[in-house]
XYZ file of C-alpha atoms in Angstrom:
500
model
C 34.549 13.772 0.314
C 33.491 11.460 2.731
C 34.975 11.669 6.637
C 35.414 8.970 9.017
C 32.966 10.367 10.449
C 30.063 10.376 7.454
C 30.918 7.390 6.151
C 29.140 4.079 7.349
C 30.553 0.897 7.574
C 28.522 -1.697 6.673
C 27.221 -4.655 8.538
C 29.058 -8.154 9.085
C 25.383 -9.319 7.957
C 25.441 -7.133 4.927
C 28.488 -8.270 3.471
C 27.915 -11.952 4.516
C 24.169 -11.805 3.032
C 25.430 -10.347 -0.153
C 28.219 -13.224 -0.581
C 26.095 -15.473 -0.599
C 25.082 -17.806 -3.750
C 21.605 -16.496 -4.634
C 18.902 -18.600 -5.417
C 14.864 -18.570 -6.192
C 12.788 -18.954 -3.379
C 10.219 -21.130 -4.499
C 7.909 -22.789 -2.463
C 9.314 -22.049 0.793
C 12.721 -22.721 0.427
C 15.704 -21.329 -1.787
C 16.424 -23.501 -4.815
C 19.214 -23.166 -7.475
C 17.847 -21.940 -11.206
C 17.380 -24.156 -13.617
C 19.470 -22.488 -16.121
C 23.228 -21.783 -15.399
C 22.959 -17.943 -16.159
C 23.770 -15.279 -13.894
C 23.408 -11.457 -13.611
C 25.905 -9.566 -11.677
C 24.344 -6.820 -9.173
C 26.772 -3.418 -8.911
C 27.524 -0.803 -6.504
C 26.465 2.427 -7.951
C 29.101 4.557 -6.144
C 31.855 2.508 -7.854
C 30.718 0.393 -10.926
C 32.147 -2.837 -9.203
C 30.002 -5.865 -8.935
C 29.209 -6.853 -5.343
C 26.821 -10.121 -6.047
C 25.394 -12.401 -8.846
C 21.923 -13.557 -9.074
C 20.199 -16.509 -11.176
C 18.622 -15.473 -14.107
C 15.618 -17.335 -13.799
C 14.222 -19.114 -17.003
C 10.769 -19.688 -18.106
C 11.095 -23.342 -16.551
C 11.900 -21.227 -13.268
C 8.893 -18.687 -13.255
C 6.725 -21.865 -14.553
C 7.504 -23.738 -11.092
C 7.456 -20.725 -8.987
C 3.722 -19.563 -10.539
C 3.107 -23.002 -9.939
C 4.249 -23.034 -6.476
C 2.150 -19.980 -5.982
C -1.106 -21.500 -7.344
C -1.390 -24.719 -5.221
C -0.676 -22.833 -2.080
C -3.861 -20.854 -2.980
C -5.884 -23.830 -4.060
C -5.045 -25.424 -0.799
C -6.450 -22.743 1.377
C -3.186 -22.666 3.190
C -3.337 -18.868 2.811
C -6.978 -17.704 1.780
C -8.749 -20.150 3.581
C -7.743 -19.386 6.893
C -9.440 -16.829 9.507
C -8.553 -12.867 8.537
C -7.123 -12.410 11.757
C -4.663 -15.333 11.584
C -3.200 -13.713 8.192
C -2.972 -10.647 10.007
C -1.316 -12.009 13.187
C 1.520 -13.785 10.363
C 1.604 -10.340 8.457
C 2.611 -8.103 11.245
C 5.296 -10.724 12.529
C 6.636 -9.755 8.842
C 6.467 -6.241 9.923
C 8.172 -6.829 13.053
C 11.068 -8.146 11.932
C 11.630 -5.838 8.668
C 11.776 -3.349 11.329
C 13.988 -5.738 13.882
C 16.349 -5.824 10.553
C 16.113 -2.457 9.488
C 19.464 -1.403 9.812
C 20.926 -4.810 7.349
C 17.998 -3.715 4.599
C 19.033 -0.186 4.899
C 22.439 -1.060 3.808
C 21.353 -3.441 1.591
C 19.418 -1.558 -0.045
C 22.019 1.672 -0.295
C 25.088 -0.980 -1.760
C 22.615 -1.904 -4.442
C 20.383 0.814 -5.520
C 23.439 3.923 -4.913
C 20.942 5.995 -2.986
C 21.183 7.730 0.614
C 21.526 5.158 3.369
C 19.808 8.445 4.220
C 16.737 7.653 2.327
C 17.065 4.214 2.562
C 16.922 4.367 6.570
C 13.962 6.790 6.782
C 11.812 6.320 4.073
C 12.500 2.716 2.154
C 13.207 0.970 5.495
C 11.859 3.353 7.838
C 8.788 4.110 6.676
C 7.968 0.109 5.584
C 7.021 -1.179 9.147
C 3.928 1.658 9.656
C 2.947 0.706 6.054
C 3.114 -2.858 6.713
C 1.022 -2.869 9.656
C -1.310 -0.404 8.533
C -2.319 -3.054 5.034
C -2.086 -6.160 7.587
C -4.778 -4.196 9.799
C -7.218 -4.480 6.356
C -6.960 -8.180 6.583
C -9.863 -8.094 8.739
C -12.011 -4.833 6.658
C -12.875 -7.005 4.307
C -16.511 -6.619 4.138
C -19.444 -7.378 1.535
C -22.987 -5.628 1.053
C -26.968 -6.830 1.574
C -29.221 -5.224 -0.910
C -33.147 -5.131 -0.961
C -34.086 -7.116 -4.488
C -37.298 -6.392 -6.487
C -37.035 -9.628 -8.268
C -40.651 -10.613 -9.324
C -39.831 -13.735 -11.255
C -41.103 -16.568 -9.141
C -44.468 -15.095 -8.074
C -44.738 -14.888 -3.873
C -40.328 -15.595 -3.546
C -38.246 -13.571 -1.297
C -35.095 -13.123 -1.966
C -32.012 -11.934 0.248
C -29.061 -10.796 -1.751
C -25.393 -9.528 -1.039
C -21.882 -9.433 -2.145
C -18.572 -10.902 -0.920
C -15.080 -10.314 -1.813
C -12.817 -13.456 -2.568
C -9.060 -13.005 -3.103
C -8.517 -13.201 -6.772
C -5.204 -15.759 -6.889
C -2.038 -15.578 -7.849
C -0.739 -12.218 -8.326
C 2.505 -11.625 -10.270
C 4.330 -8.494 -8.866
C 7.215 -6.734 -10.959
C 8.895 -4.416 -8.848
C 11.427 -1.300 -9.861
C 14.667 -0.671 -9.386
C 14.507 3.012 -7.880
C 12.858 1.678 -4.060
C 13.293 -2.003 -4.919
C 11.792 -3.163 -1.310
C 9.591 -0.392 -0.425
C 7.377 -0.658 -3.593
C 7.555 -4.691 -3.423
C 6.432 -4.466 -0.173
C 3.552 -1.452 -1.453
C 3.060 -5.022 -4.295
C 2.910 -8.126 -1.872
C 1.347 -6.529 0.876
C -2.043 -5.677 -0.056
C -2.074 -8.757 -2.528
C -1.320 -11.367 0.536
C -3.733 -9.386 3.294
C -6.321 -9.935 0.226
C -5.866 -13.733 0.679
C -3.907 -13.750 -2.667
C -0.075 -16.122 -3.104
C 2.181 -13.982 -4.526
C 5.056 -14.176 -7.202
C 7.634 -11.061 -6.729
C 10.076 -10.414 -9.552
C 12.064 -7.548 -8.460
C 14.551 -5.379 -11.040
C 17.477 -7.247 -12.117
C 19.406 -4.069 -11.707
C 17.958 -4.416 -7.907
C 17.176 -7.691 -6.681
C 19.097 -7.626 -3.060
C 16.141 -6.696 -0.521
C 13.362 -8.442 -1.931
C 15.918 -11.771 -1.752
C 15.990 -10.767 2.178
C 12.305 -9.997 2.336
C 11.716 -13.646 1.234
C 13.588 -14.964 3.940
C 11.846 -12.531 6.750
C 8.778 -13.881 5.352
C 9.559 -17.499 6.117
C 10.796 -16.755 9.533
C 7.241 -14.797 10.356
C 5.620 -18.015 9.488
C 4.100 -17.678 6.033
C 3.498 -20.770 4.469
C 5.086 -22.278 1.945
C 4.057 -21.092 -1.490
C 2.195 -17.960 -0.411
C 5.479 -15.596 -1.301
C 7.615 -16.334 -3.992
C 10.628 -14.283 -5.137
C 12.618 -15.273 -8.489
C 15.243 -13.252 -10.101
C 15.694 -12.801 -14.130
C 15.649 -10.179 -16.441
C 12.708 -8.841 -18.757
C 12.179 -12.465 -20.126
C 10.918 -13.688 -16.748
C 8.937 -10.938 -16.349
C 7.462 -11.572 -19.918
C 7.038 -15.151 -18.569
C 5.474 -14.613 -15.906
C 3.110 -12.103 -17.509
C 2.128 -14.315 -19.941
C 1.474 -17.339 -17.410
C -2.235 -18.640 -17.941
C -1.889 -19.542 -14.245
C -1.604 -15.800 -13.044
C -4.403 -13.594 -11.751
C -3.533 -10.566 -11.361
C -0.154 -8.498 -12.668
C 0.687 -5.195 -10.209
C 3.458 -3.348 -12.210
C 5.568 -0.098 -10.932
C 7.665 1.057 -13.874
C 7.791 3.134 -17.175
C 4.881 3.829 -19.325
C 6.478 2.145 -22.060
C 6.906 -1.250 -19.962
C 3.288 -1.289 -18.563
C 1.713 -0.366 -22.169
C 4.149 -3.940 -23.533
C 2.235 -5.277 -20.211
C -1.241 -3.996 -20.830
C -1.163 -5.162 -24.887
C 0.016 -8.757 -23.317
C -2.494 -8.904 -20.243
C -5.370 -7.591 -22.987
C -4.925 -10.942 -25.041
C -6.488 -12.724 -21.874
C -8.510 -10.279 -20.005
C -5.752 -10.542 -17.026
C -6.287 -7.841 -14.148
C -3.657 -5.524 -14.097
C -2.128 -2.440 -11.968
C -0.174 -0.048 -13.503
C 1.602 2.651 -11.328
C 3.914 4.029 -14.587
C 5.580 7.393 -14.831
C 5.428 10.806 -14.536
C 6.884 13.853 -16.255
C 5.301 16.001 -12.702
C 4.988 19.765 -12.793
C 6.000 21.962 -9.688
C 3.743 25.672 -9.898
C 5.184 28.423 -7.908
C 3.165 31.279 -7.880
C 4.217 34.709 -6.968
C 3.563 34.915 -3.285
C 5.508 32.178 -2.919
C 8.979 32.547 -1.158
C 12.432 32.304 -2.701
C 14.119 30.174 -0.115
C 10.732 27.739 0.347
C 10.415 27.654 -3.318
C 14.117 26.509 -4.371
C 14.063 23.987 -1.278
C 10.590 22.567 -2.481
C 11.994 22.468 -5.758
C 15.191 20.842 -4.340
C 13.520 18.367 -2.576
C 10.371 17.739 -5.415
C 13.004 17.701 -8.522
C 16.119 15.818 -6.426
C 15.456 13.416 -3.855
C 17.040 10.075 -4.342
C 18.695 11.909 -7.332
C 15.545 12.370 -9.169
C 15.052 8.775 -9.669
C 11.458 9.024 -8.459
C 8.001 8.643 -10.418
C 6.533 11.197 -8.568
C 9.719 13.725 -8.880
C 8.605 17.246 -9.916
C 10.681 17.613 -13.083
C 8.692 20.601 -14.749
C 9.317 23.845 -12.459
C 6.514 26.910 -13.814
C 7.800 29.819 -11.983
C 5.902 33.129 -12.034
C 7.677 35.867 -13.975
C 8.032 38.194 -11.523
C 10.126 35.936 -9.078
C 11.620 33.861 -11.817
C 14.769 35.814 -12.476
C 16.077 35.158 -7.939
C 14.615 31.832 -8.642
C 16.682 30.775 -11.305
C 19.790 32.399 -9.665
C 19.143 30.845 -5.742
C 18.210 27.579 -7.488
C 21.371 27.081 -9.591
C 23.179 28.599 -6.278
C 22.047 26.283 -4.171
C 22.228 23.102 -6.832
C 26.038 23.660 -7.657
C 26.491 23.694 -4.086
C 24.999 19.783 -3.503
C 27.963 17.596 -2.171
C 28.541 14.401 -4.006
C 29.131 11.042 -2.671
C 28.696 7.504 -2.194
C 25.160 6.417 -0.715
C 26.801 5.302 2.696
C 28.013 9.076 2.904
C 26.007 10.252 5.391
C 27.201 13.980 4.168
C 26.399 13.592 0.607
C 23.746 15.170 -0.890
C 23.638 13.749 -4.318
C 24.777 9.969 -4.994
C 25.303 7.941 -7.920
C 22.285 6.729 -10.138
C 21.580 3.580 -10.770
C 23.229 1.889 -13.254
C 25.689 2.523 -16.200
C 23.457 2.658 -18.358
C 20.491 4.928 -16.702
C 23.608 7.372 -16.501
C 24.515 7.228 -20.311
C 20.627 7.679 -20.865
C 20.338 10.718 -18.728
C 23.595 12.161 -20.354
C 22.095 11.926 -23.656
C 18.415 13.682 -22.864
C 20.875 16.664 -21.549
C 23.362 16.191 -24.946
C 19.816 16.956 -27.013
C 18.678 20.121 -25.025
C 21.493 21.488 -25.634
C 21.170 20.823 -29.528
C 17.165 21.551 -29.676
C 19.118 25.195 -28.166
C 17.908 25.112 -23.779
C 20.193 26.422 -22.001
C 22.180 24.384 -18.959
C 22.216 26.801 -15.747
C 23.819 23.846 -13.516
C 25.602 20.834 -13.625
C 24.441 18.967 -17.322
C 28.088 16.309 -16.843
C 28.931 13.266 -15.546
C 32.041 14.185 -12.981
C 35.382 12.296 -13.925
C 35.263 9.536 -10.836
C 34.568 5.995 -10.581
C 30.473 5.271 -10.226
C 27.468 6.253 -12.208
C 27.226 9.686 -11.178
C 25.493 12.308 -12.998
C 25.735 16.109 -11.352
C 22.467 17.847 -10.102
C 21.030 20.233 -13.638
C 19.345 22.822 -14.178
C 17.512 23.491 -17.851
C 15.721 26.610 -19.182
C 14.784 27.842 -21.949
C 13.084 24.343 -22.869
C 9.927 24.922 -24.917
C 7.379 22.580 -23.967
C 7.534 20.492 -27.229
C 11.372 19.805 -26.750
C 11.739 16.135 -25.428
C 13.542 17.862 -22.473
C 10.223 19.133 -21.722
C 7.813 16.362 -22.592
C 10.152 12.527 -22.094
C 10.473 11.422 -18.461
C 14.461 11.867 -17.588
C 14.130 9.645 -14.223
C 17.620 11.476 -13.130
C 18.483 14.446 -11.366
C 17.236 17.043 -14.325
C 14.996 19.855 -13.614
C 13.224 22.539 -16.605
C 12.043 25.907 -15.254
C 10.117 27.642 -17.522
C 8.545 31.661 -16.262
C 4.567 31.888 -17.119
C 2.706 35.159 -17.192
C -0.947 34.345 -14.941
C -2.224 31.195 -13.569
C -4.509 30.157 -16.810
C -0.928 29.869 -18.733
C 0.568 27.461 -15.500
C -2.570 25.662 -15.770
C -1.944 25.226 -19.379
C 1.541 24.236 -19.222
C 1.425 21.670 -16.388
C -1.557 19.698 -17.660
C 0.354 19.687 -21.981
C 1.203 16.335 -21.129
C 0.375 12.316 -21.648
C 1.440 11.856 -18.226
C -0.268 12.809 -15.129
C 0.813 11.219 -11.739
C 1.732 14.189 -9.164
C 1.661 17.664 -9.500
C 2.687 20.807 -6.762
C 1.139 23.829 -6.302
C 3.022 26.758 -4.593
C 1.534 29.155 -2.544
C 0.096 30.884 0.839
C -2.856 32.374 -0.776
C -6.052 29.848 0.392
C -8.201 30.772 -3.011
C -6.062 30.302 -5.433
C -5.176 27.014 -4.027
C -8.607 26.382 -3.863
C -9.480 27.200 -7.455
C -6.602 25.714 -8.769
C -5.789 22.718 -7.445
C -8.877 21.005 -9.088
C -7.954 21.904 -12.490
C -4.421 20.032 -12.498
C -4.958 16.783 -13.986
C -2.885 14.786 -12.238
C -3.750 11.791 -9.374
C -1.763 13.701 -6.258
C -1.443 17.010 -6.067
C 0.161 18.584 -3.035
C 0.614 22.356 -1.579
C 3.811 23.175 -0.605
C 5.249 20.286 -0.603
C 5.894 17.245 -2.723
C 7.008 13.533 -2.813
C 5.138 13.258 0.606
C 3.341 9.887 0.752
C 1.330 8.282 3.435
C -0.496 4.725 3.919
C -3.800 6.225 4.143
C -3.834 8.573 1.216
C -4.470 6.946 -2.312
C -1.450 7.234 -5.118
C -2.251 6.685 -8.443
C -1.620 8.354 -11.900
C -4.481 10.027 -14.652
C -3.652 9.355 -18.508
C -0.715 6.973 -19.155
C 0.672 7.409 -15.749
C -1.456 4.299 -15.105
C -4.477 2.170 -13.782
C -5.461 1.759 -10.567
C -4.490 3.363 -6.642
C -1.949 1.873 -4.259
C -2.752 2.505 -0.557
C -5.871 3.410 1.542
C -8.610 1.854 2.586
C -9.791 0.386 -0.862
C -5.934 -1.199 -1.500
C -7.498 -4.705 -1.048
C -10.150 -3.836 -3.590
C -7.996 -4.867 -6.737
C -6.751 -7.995 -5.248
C -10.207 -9.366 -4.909
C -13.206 -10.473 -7.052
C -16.478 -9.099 -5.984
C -18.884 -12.404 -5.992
C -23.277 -11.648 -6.016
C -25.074 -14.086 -4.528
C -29.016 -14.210 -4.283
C -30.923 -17.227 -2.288
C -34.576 -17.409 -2.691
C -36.589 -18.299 0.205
């Protein structure tokens, strides 16, 4: 239960900000939809609607794309110098971080998560991430190449690359860190010299609404960043817009194949950061109390509403038996409470109807005969909460085992050697993130190049940094987010070869 104490009370900002009547920004300013629909936005931790946004129409995403591709045209954004761009892009940073506390809140009311999590890593860890993709607006760099061209008898030739920002980029953010991964979209795509049109989750829309108007304030022209609200018929729209570059998608396989079958029709240039059904190994030398908290943290943070979330545990026989028993100890233990309790350990998920989804994937285990060590109900309060579980017994062809949950739902499963965890962490079609357990340097060694998966950390997991690439294998996607290369699939690489 939260205390005086634990509990935070939000921000005269907050609550003013989210009473307002939300508009598009389009062009530089906030204008009303051209359609009369709205979508009410809830707080998690009680089911109650806090805010309405407009539902923007095809007419909407039509003007904003449009918007978007005559401030690129112009040059307003890609034609001028790097370090300009740069200059305007860390003022953004600046004052996300001057507002941190408002997003933080923001961003808790909406999404139901820790103001925790929302002050440390959404909000928190934004600013260094911000900066770090601005500082790339003056990398960008092309290539000279000798040339044995004999065509023109006696010629020289000089030849070399350049990158050019590719255009309009339409970004479709998620709902479970709603700012942080829009910012992980516009970022790169605006250092690039790209405009940018941002359609966040309609479950989640609050922050990136703010973001647009921190982005005016730093000085971005109008045009450059765009933010319209709508449901999955504005994001078809603005997939399908001939006038779109480039779509950069976080969200589930299912979504970004619908995406991918669209974007083929045209050839469009697509990123795909999709899901993840992530397996956690824990060998035998690893220990109890390290394991269960690595498990805790892989297979619950932000309630298990993570991509990367380590939802398959593979626990070596011989400690599997304490495992299982500290694990389900420590799990039935997890306080629950609102987002803005600072005590709570486990908040609400995200929506209604995320809840009634994760309810059901534990309502089949139990019929396909796994066994629920921990939690596996919804507690009888007001909210979407869902309490902390614990499967085994899941064979690895039971949809427990093999559909991505998204909630806070853990399998452990024993294995006898390390060729059968191998086995059983790569069987299947996903592969974003993976964890390996253990203090012994060989095996690690040996086996961490044999996981098929695009991250794969040593004990730890859901540890993420601005100069380390993140990206899936199989149908966990297409394409990297962060380091050095992050500009890379914003651009067009352009040859040119001058005889003299």
């Amino acid at each position: 239960m939260a205390t005086a104490q634990s509990y935070v009370t939000p921000l005269s900002a907050v609550s003013t900000f989210i009473g307002h009547d939300h508009g598009l920004f389009i062009d530089g300013d906030w204008r009303a939809a051209k359609g009369t629909e709205r979508l009410d936005v809830f707080d998690p931790s009680t089911g109650e609607p806090i805010a309405s946004v407009a539902n923007a129409s095809p007419d909407d995403v039509d003007h904003a794309v449009r918007a978007a591709h005559k401030a690129f045209e112009s040059g307003v954004w890609s034609g001028i110098a790097p370090a300009e761009r740069e200059r305007l892009l860390l003022k953004f940073a600046d004052l996300v971080e001057a507002n941190a506390e408002e997003l933080a809140q923001i961003e808790t009311l909406n999404q139901g998560k820790s103001i925790n999590i929302s002050r440390f890593v959404d909000v928190g860890g934004a600013p260094a991430y911000m900066r770090y993709v601005a500082g790339l607006t003056t990398k960008i760099t092309g290539e000279t190449f000798d040339v044995s061209i004999g065509a023109i008898p006696g010629a020289r030739f000089t030849a070399s690359t350049r990158r050019e920002p590719i255009g309009v980029v339409g970004a479709i953010a998620p709902w479970n860190f709603p700012m942080m991964i829009g910012l992980w979209k516009i970022m790169p795509a605006l250092a690039a010299g790209c405009t940018v049109v941002l359609k966040p989750s309609e479950v989640t829309p609050l922050t990136s609404l703010r973001l647009a108007s921190l982005a005016k304030e730093a000085g971005l022209p109008a045009g450059v960043l765009n933010v319209i609200t709508g449901d999955g018929k504005a994001g078809k729209a603005l997939v399908d817009h001939p006038l779109v570059a480039k779509i950069t998608f976080t969200g589930s396989t299912a979504t970004g194949k619908a995406i991918a079958r669209s974007a083929s029709d045209r050839l469009l240039r697509t990123s795909l950061e999709l899901g993840g059904k992530n397996p956690a190994i824990f060998l035998a030398d690893a220990p109890i109390e390290q394991a269960v908290q690595g498990a805790i943290l892989g297979g619950f943070f932000n309630n298990g509403q993570v991509c990367a979330a380590s939802s398959r545990l593979y626990v070596a026989r011989a400690i599997y038996d304490p495992f299982i028993k500290a694990l389900a100890h420590a799990v039935d233990g997890m306080t629950m409470g609102p987002g803005l309790d600072t005590a709570a350990q486990i908040n609400p998920v995200v929506s209604a109807q995320h809840r009634a989804k994760i309810l059901e994937h534990v309502a089949r285990a139990r019929q396909d005969g796994a066994e629920i060590v921990a939690g596996g109900e919804s507690p009888d309060r007001a909210g979407y909460y869902v309490r902390p579980t614990v499967v085994v017994g899941a064979g690895a062809q039971l949809a427990i085992s093999r559909q991505e949950v998204f909630g806070p739902l853990v399998t452990v499963t024993p294995f006898d050697d390390e060729d059968e965890a191998i086995n059983l962490a790569n069987d299947t079609e996903m592969g974003l993130t993976a964890s390996l357990w253990t203090n012994d340097l060989k095996k690690t060694m040996d086996l961490v190049p044999r996981i098929k998966a695009g991250t794969v950390w040593v004990n730890c997991h859901n540890l993420i940094d601005p100069n380390m690439p993140f990206g899936g294998y199989k149908e966990s996607g297409i394409g990297r987010d962060f380091g050095i290369h992050s500009l890379d699939g914003y651009s067009e690489v352009k040859s040119v070869c001058i005889a003299h």
